[in-house]
Short mmCIF file of N, CA and C in Angstrom, two decimals:
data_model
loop_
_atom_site.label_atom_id
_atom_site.label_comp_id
_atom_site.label_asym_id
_atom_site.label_seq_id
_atom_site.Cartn_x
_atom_site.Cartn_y
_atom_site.Cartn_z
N UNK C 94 152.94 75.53 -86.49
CA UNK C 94 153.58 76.26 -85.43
C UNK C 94 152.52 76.76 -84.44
N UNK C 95 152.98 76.56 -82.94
CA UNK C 95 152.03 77.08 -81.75
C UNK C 95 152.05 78.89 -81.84
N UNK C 96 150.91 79.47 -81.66
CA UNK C 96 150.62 80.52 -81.63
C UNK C 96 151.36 80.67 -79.99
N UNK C 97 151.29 82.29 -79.51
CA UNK C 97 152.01 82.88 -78.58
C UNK C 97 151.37 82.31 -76.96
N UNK C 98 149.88 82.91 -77.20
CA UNK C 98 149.11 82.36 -76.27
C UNK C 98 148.73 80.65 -75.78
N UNK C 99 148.97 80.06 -77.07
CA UNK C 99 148.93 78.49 -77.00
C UNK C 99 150.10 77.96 -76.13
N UNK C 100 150.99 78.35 -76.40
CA UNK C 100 152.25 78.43 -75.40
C UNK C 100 151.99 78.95 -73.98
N UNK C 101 151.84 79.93 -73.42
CA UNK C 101 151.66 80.45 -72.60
C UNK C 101 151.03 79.56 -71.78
N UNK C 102 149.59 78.90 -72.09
CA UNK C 102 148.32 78.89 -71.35
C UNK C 102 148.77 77.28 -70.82
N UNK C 103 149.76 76.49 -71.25
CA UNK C 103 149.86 75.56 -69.75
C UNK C 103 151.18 76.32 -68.94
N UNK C 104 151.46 76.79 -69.23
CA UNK C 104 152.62 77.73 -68.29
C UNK C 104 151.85 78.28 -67.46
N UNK C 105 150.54 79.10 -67.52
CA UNK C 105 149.93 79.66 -66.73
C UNK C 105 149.26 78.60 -65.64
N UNK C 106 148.72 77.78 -66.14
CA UNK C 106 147.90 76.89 -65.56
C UNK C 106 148.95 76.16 -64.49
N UNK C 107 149.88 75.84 -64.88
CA UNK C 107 151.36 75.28 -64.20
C UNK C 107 151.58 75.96 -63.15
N UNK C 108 151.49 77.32 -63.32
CA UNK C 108 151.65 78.51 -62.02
C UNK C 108 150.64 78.63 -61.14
N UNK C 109 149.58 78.33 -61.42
CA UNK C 109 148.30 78.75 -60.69
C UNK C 109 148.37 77.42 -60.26
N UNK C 110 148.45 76.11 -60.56
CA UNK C 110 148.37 74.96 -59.92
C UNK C 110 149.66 74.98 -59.46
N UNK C 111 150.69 75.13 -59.26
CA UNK C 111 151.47 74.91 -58.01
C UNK C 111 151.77 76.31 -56.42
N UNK C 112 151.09 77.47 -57.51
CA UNK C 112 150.76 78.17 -55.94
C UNK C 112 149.71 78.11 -55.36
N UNK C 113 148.52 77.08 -56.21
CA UNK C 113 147.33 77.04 -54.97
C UNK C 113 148.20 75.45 -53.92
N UNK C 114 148.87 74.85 -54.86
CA UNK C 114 149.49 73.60 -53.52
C UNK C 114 150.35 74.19 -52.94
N UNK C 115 150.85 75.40 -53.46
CA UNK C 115 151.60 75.50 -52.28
C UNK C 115 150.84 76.41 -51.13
N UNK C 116 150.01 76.79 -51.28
CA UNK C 116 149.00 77.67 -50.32
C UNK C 116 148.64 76.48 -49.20
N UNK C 117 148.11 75.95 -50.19
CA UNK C 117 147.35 74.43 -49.50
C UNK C 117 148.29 73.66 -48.50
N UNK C 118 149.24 73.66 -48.83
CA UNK C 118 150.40 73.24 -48.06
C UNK C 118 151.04 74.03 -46.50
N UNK C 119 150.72 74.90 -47.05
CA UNK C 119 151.04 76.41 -45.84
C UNK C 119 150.12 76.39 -44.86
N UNK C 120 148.83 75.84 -45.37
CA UNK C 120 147.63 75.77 -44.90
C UNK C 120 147.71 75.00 -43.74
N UNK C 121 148.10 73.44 -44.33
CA UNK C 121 147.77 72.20 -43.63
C UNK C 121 148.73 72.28 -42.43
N UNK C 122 150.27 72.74 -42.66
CA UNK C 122 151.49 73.15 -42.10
C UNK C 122 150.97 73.85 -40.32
N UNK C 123 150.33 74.76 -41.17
CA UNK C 123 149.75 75.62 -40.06
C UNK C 123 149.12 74.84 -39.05
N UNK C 124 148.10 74.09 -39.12
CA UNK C 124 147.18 73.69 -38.34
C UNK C 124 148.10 72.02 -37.93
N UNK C 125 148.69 71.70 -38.03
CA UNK C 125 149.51 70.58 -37.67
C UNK C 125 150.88 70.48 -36.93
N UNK C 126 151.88 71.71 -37.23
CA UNK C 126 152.80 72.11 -36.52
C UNK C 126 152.77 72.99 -35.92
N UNK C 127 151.77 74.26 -35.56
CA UNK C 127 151.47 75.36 -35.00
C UNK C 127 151.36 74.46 -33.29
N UNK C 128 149.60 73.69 -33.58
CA UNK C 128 149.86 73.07 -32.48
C UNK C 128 150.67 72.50 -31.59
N UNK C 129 151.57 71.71 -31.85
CA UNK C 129 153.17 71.59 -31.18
C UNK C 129 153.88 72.22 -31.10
N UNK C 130 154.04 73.71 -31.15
CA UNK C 130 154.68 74.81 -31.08
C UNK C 130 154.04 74.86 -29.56
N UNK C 131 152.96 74.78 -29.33
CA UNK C 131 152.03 75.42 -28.26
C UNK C 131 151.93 74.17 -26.99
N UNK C 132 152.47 73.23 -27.48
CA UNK C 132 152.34 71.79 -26.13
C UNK C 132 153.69 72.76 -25.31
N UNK C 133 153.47 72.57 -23.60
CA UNK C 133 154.37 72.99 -23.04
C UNK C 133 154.17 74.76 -22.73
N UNK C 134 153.47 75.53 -23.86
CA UNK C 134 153.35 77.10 -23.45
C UNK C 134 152.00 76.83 -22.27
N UNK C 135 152.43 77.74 -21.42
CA UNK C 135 151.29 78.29 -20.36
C UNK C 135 149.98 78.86 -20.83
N UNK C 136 148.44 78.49 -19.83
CA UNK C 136 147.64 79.03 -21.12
C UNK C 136 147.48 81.00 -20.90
N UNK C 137 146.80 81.36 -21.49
CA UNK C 137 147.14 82.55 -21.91
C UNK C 137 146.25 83.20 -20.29
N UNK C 138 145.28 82.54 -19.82
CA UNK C 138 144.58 82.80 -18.59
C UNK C 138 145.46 82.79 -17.00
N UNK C 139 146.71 81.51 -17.12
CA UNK C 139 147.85 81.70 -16.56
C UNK C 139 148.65 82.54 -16.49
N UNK C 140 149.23 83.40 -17.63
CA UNK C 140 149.93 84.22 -18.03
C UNK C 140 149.78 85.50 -17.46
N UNK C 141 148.01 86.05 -17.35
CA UNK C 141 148.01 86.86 -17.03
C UNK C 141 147.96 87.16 -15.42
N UNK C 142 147.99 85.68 -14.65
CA UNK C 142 148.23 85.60 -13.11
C UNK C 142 149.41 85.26 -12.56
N UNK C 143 150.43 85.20 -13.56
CA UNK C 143 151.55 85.09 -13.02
C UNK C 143 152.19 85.98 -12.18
N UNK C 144 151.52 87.14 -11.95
CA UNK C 144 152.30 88.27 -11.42
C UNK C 144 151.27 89.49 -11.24
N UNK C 145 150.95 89.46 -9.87
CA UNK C 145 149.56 90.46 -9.68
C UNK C 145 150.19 91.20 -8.66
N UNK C 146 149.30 92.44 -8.29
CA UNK C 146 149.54 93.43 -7.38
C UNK C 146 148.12 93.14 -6.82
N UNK C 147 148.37 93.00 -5.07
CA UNK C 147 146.77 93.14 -4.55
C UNK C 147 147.08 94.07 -3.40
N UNK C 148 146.00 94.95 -3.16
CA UNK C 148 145.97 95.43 -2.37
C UNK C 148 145.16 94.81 -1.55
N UNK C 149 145.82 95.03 -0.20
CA UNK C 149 144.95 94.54 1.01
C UNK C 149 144.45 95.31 1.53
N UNK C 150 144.48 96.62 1.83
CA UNK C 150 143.78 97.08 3.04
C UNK C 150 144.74 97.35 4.36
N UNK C 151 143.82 97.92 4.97
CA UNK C 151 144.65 97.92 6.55
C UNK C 151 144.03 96.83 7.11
N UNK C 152 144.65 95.89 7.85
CA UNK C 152 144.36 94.71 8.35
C UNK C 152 144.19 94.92 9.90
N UNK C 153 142.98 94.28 11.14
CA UNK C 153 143.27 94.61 12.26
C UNK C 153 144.29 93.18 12.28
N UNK C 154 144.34 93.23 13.95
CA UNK C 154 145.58 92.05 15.04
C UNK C 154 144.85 91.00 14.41
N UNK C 155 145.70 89.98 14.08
CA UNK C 155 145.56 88.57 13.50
C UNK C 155 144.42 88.77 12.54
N UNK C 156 143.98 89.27 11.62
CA UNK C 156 143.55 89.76 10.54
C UNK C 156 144.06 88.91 9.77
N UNK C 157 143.35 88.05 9.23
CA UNK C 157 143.98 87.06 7.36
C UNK C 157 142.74 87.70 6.35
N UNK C 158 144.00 87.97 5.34
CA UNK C 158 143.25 88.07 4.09
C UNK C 158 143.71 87.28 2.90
N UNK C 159 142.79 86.77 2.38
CA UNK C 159 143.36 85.74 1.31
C UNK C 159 143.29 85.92 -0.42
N UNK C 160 144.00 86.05 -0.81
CA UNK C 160 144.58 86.52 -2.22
C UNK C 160 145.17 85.28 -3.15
N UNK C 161 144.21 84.91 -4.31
CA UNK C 161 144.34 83.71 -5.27
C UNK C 161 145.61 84.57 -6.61
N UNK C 162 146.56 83.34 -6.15
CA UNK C 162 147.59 83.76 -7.11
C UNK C 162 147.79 82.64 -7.95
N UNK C 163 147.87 82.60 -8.80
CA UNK C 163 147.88 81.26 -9.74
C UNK C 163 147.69 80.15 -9.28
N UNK C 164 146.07 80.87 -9.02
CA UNK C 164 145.31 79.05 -8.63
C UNK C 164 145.44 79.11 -7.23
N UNK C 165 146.55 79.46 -6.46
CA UNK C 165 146.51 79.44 -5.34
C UNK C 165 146.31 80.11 -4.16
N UNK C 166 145.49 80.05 -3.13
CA UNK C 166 144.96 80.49 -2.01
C UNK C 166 146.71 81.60 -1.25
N UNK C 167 146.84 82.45 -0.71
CA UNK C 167 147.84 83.29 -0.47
C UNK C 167 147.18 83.99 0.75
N UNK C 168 147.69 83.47 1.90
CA UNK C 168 146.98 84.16 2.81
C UNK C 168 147.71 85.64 3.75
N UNK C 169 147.76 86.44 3.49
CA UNK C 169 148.44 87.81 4.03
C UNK C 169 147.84 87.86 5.62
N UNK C 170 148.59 87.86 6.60
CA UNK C 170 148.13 87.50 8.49
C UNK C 170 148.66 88.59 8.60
N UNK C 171 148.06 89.45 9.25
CA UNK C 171 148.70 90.53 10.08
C UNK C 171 148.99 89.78 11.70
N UNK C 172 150.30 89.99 11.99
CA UNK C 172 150.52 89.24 13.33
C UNK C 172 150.48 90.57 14.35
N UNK C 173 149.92 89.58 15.63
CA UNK C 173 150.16 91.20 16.74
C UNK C 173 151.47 91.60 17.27
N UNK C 174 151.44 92.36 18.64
CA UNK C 174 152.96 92.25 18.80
C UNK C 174 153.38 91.57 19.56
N UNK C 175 152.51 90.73 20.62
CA UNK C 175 152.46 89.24 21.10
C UNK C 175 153.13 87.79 20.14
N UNK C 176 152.51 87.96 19.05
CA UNK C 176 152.72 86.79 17.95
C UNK C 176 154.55 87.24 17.88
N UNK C 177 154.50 88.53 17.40
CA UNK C 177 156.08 88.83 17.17
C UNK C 177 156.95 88.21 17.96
N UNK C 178 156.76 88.81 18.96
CA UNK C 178 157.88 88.61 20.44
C UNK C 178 157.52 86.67 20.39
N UNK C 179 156.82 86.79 20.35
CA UNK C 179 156.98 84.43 20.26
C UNK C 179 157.20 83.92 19.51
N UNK C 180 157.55 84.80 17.80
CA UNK C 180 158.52 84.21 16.83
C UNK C 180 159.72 84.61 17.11
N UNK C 181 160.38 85.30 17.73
CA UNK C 181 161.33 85.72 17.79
C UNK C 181 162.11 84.78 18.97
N UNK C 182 161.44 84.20 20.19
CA UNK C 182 161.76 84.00 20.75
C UNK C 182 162.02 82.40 20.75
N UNK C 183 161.41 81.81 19.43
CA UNK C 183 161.27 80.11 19.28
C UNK C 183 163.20 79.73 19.33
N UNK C 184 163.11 78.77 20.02
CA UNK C 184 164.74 78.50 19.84
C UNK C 184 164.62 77.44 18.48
N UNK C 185 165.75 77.00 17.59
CA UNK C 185 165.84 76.51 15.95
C UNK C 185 165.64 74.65 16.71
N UNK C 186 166.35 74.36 17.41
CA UNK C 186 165.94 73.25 17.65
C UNK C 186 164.41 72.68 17.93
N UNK C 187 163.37 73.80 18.76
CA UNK C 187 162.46 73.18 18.81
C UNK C 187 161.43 73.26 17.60
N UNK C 188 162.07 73.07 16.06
CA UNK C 188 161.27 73.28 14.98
C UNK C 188 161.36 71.97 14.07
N UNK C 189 160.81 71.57 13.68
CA UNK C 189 160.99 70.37 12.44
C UNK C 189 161.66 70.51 11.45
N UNK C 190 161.27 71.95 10.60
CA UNK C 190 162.17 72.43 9.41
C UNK C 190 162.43 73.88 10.35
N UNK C 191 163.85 74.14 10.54
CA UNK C 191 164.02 75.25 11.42
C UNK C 191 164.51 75.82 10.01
N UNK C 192 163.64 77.65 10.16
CA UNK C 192 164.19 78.66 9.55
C UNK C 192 163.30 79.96 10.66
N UNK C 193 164.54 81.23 10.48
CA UNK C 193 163.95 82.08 11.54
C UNK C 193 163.14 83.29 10.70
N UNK C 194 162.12 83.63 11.49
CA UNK C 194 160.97 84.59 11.47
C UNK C 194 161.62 85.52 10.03
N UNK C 195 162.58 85.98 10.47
CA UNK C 195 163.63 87.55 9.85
C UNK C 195 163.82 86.66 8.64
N UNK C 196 164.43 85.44 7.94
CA UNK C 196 164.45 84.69 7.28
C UNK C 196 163.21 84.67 5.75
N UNK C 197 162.24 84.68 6.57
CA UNK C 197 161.19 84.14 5.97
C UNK C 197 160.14 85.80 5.58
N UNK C 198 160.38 86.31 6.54
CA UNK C 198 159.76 87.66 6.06
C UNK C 198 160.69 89.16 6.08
N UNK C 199 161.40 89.40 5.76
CA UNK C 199 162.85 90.56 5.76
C UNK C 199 161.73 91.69 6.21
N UNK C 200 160.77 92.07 5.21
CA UNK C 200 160.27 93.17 5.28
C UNK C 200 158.49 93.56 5.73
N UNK C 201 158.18 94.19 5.92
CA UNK C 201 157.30 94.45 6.99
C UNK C 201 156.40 93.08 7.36
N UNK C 202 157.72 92.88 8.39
CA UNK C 202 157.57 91.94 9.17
C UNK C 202 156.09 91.42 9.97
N UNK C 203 155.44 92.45 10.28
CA UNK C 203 154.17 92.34 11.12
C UNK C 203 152.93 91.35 10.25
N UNK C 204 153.56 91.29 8.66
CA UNK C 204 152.45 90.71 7.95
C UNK C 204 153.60 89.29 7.58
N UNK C 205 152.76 88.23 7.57
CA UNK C 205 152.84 87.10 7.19
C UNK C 205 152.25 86.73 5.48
N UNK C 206 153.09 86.14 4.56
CA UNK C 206 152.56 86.03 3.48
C UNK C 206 152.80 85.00 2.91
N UNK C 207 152.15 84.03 3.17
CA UNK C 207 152.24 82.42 2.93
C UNK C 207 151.24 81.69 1.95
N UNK C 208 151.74 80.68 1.43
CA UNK C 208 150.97 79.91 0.14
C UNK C 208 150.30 79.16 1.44
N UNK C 209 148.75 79.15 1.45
CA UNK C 209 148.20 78.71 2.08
C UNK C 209 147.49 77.07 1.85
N UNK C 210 148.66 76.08 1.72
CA UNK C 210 148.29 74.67 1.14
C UNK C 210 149.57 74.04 2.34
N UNK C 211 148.88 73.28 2.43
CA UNK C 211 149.46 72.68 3.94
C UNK C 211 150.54 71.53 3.39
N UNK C 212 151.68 71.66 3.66
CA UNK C 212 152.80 70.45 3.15
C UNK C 212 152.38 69.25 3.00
N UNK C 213 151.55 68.21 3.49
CA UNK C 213 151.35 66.97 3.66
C UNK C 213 150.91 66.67 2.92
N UNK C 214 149.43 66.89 2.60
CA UNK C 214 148.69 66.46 1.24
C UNK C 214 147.62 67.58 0.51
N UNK C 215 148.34 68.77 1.27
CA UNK C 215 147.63 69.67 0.38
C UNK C 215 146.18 70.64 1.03
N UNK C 216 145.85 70.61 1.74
CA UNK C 216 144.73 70.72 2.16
C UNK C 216 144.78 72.38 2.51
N UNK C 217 144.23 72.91 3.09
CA UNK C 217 144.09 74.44 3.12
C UNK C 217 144.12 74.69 4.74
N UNK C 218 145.06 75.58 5.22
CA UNK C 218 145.04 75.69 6.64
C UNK C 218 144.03 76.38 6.90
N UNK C 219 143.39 76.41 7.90
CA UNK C 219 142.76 77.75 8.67
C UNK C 219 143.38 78.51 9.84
N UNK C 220 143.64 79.98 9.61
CA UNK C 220 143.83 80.89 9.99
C UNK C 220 144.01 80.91 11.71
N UNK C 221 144.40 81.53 12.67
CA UNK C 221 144.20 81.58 13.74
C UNK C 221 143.65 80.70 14.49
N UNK C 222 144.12 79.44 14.43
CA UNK C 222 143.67 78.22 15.09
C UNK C 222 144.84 77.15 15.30
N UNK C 223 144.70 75.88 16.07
CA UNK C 223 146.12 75.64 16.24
C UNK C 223 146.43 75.58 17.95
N UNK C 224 147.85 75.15 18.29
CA UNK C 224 148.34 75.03 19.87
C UNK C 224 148.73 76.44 19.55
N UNK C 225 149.53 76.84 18.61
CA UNK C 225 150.46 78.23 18.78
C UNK C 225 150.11 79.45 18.29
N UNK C 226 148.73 79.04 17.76
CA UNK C 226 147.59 80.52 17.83
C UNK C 226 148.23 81.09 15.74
N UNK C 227 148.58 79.89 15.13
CA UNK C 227 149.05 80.44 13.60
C UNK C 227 147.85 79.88 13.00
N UNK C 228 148.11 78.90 12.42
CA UNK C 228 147.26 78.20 11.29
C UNK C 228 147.28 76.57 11.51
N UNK C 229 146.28 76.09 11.79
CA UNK C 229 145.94 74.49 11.60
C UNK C 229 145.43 73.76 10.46
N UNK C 230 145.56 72.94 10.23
CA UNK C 230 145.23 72.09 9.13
C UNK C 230 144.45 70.99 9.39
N UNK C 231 143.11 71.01 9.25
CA UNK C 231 142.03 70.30 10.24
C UNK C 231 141.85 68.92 9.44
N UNK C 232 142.91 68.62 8.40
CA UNK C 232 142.60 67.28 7.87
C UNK C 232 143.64 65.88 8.47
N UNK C 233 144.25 66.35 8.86
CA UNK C 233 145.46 65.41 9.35
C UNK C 233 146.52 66.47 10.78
N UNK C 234 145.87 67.21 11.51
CA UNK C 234 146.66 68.16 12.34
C UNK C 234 147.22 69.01 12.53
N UNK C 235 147.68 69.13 11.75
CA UNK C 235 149.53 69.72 11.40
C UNK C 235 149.11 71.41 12.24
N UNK C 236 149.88 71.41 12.93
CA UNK C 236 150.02 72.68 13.33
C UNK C 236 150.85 73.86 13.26
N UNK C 237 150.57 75.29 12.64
CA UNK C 237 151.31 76.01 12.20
C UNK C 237 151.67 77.33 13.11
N UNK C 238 152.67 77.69 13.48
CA UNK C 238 152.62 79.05 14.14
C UNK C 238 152.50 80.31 13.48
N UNK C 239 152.28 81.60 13.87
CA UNK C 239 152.16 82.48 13.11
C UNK C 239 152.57 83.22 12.27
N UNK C 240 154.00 82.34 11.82
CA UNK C 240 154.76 82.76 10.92
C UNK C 240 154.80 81.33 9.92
N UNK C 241 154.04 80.77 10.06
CA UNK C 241 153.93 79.17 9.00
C UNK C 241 154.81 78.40 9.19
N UNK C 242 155.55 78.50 10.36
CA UNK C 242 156.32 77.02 10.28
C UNK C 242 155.97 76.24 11.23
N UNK C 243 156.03 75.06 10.60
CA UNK C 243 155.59 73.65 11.31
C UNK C 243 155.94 73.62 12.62
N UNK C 244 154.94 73.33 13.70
CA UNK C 244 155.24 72.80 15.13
C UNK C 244 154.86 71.58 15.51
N UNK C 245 154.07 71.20 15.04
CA UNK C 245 153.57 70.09 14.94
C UNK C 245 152.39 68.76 14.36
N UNK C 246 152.92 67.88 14.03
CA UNK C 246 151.58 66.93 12.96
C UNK C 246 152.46 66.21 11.82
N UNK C 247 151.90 65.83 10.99
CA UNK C 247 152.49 65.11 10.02
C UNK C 247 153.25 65.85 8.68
N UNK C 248 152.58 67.14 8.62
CA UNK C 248 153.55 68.17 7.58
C UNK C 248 154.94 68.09 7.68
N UNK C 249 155.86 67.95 6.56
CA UNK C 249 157.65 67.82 6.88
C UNK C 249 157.97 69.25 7.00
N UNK C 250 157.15 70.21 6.37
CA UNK C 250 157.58 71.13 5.59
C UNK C 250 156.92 72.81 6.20
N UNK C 251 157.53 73.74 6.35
CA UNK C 251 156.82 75.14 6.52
C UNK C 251 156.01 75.52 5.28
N UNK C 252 154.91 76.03 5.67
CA UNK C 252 154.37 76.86 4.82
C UNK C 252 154.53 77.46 3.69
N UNK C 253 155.27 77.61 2.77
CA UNK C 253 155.92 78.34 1.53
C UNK C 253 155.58 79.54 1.35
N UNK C 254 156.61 80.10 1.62
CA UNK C 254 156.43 81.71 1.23
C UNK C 254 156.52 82.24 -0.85
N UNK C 255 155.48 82.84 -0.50
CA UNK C 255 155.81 83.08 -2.38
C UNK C 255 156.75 84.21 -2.46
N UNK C 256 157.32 84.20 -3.63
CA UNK C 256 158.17 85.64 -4.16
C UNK C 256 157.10 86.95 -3.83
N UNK C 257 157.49 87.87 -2.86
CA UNK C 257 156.75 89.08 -3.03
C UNK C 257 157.55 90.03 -2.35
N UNK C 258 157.52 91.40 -2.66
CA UNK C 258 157.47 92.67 -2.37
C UNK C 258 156.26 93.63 -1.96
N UNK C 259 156.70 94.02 -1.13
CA UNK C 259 155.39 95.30 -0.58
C UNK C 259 155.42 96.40 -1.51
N UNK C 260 154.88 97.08 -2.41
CA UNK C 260 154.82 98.15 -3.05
C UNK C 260 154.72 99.03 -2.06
N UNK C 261 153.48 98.96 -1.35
CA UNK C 261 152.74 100.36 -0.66
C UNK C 261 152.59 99.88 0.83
N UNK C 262 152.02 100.46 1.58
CA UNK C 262 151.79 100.07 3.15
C UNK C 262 150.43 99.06 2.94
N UNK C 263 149.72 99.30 1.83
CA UNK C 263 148.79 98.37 1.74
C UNK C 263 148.51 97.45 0.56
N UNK C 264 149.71 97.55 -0.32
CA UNK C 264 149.58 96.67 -1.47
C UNK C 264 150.81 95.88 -2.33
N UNK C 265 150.73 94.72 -1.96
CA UNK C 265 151.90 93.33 -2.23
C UNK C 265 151.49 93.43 -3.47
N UNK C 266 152.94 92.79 -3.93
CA UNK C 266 153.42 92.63 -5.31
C UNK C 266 153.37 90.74 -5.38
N UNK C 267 152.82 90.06 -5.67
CA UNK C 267 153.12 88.29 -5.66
C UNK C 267 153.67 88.40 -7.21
N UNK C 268 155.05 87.46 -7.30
CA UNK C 268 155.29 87.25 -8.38
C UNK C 268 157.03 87.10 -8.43
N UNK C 269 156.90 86.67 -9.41
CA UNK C 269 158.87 87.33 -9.93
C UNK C 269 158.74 88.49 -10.15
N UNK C 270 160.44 89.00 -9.28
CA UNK C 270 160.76 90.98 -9.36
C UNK C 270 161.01 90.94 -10.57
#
């Protein structure tokens, strides 16, 4: 007849060898399906630019300041009150993609706040340059007025305004509200 412990000791061994496989298993699990959990998530350096507050400053007349929002160039124009009165006054027909001034900026209007990548192929406008005194795009023409919409060149498209809110008299919110 088996003594108490003689019994026991592959029972034990039985236990200890199937919770180290199953450890081992948890293990391998981890490092093989974790990763495909993570194809498709944003990286964690994205995450934290999805949604910034910048302050600008007081800006003088046609004043650009440029603010990187996920990756991208964001140029804030203070327009004068010249620029105003000649967005206001563009009639919708003479535009390529017609949308009006009030449209594109509801609230303190005097600043312009546009994704600064030029519709066509991308390129980066510069500031106060141009037939209509907005933004030109010195790689292929395209000319922008001071509220970013297309007047003329090969761009189909206005300027893109990003999601933002003014917090303060001197500091935009870029992002989803």
């Amino acid at each position: 007849k088996l003594t108490a412990d003689k019994i026991d000791k592959p029972r034990v061994l039985d236990y200890a060898l199937n919770s180290f496989m199953l450890g081992f298993v948890i293990y391998i699990a981890r490092y093989t399906l974790l990763p495909l959990w993570y194809v498709g998530q944003p990286r964690m350096t994205m995450v934290a630019q999805m949604n910034i507050e910048a302050e600008i400053g007081t800006l003088d007349e046609k004043a650009c300041k440029t603010v990187v929002w996920r990756g991208k160039p964001i140029y804030v124009y203070n327009r004068s009150a010249r620029q105003m009165k000649e967005m206001n006054e563009v009639k919708m027909n003479e535009l390529k993609h017609p949308e009006t001034d009030e449209a594109r900026f509801p609230t303190k209007r005097e600043h312009a706040v546009v994704i600064a990548i030029c519709t066509h192929l991308g390129c980066i406008p510069i500031a106060n340059e141009g037939l209509w005194g907005g933004f030109f795009c010195p790689c292929h023409g395209s000319h922008y007025d001071a509220s970013g919409r297309i007047r003329q060149g090969p761009a189909p498209l206005n300027l893109e305004v990003p999601p933002y809110k003014w917090i303060t008299e001197d500091t935009v919110y870029l992002g989803k509200l």
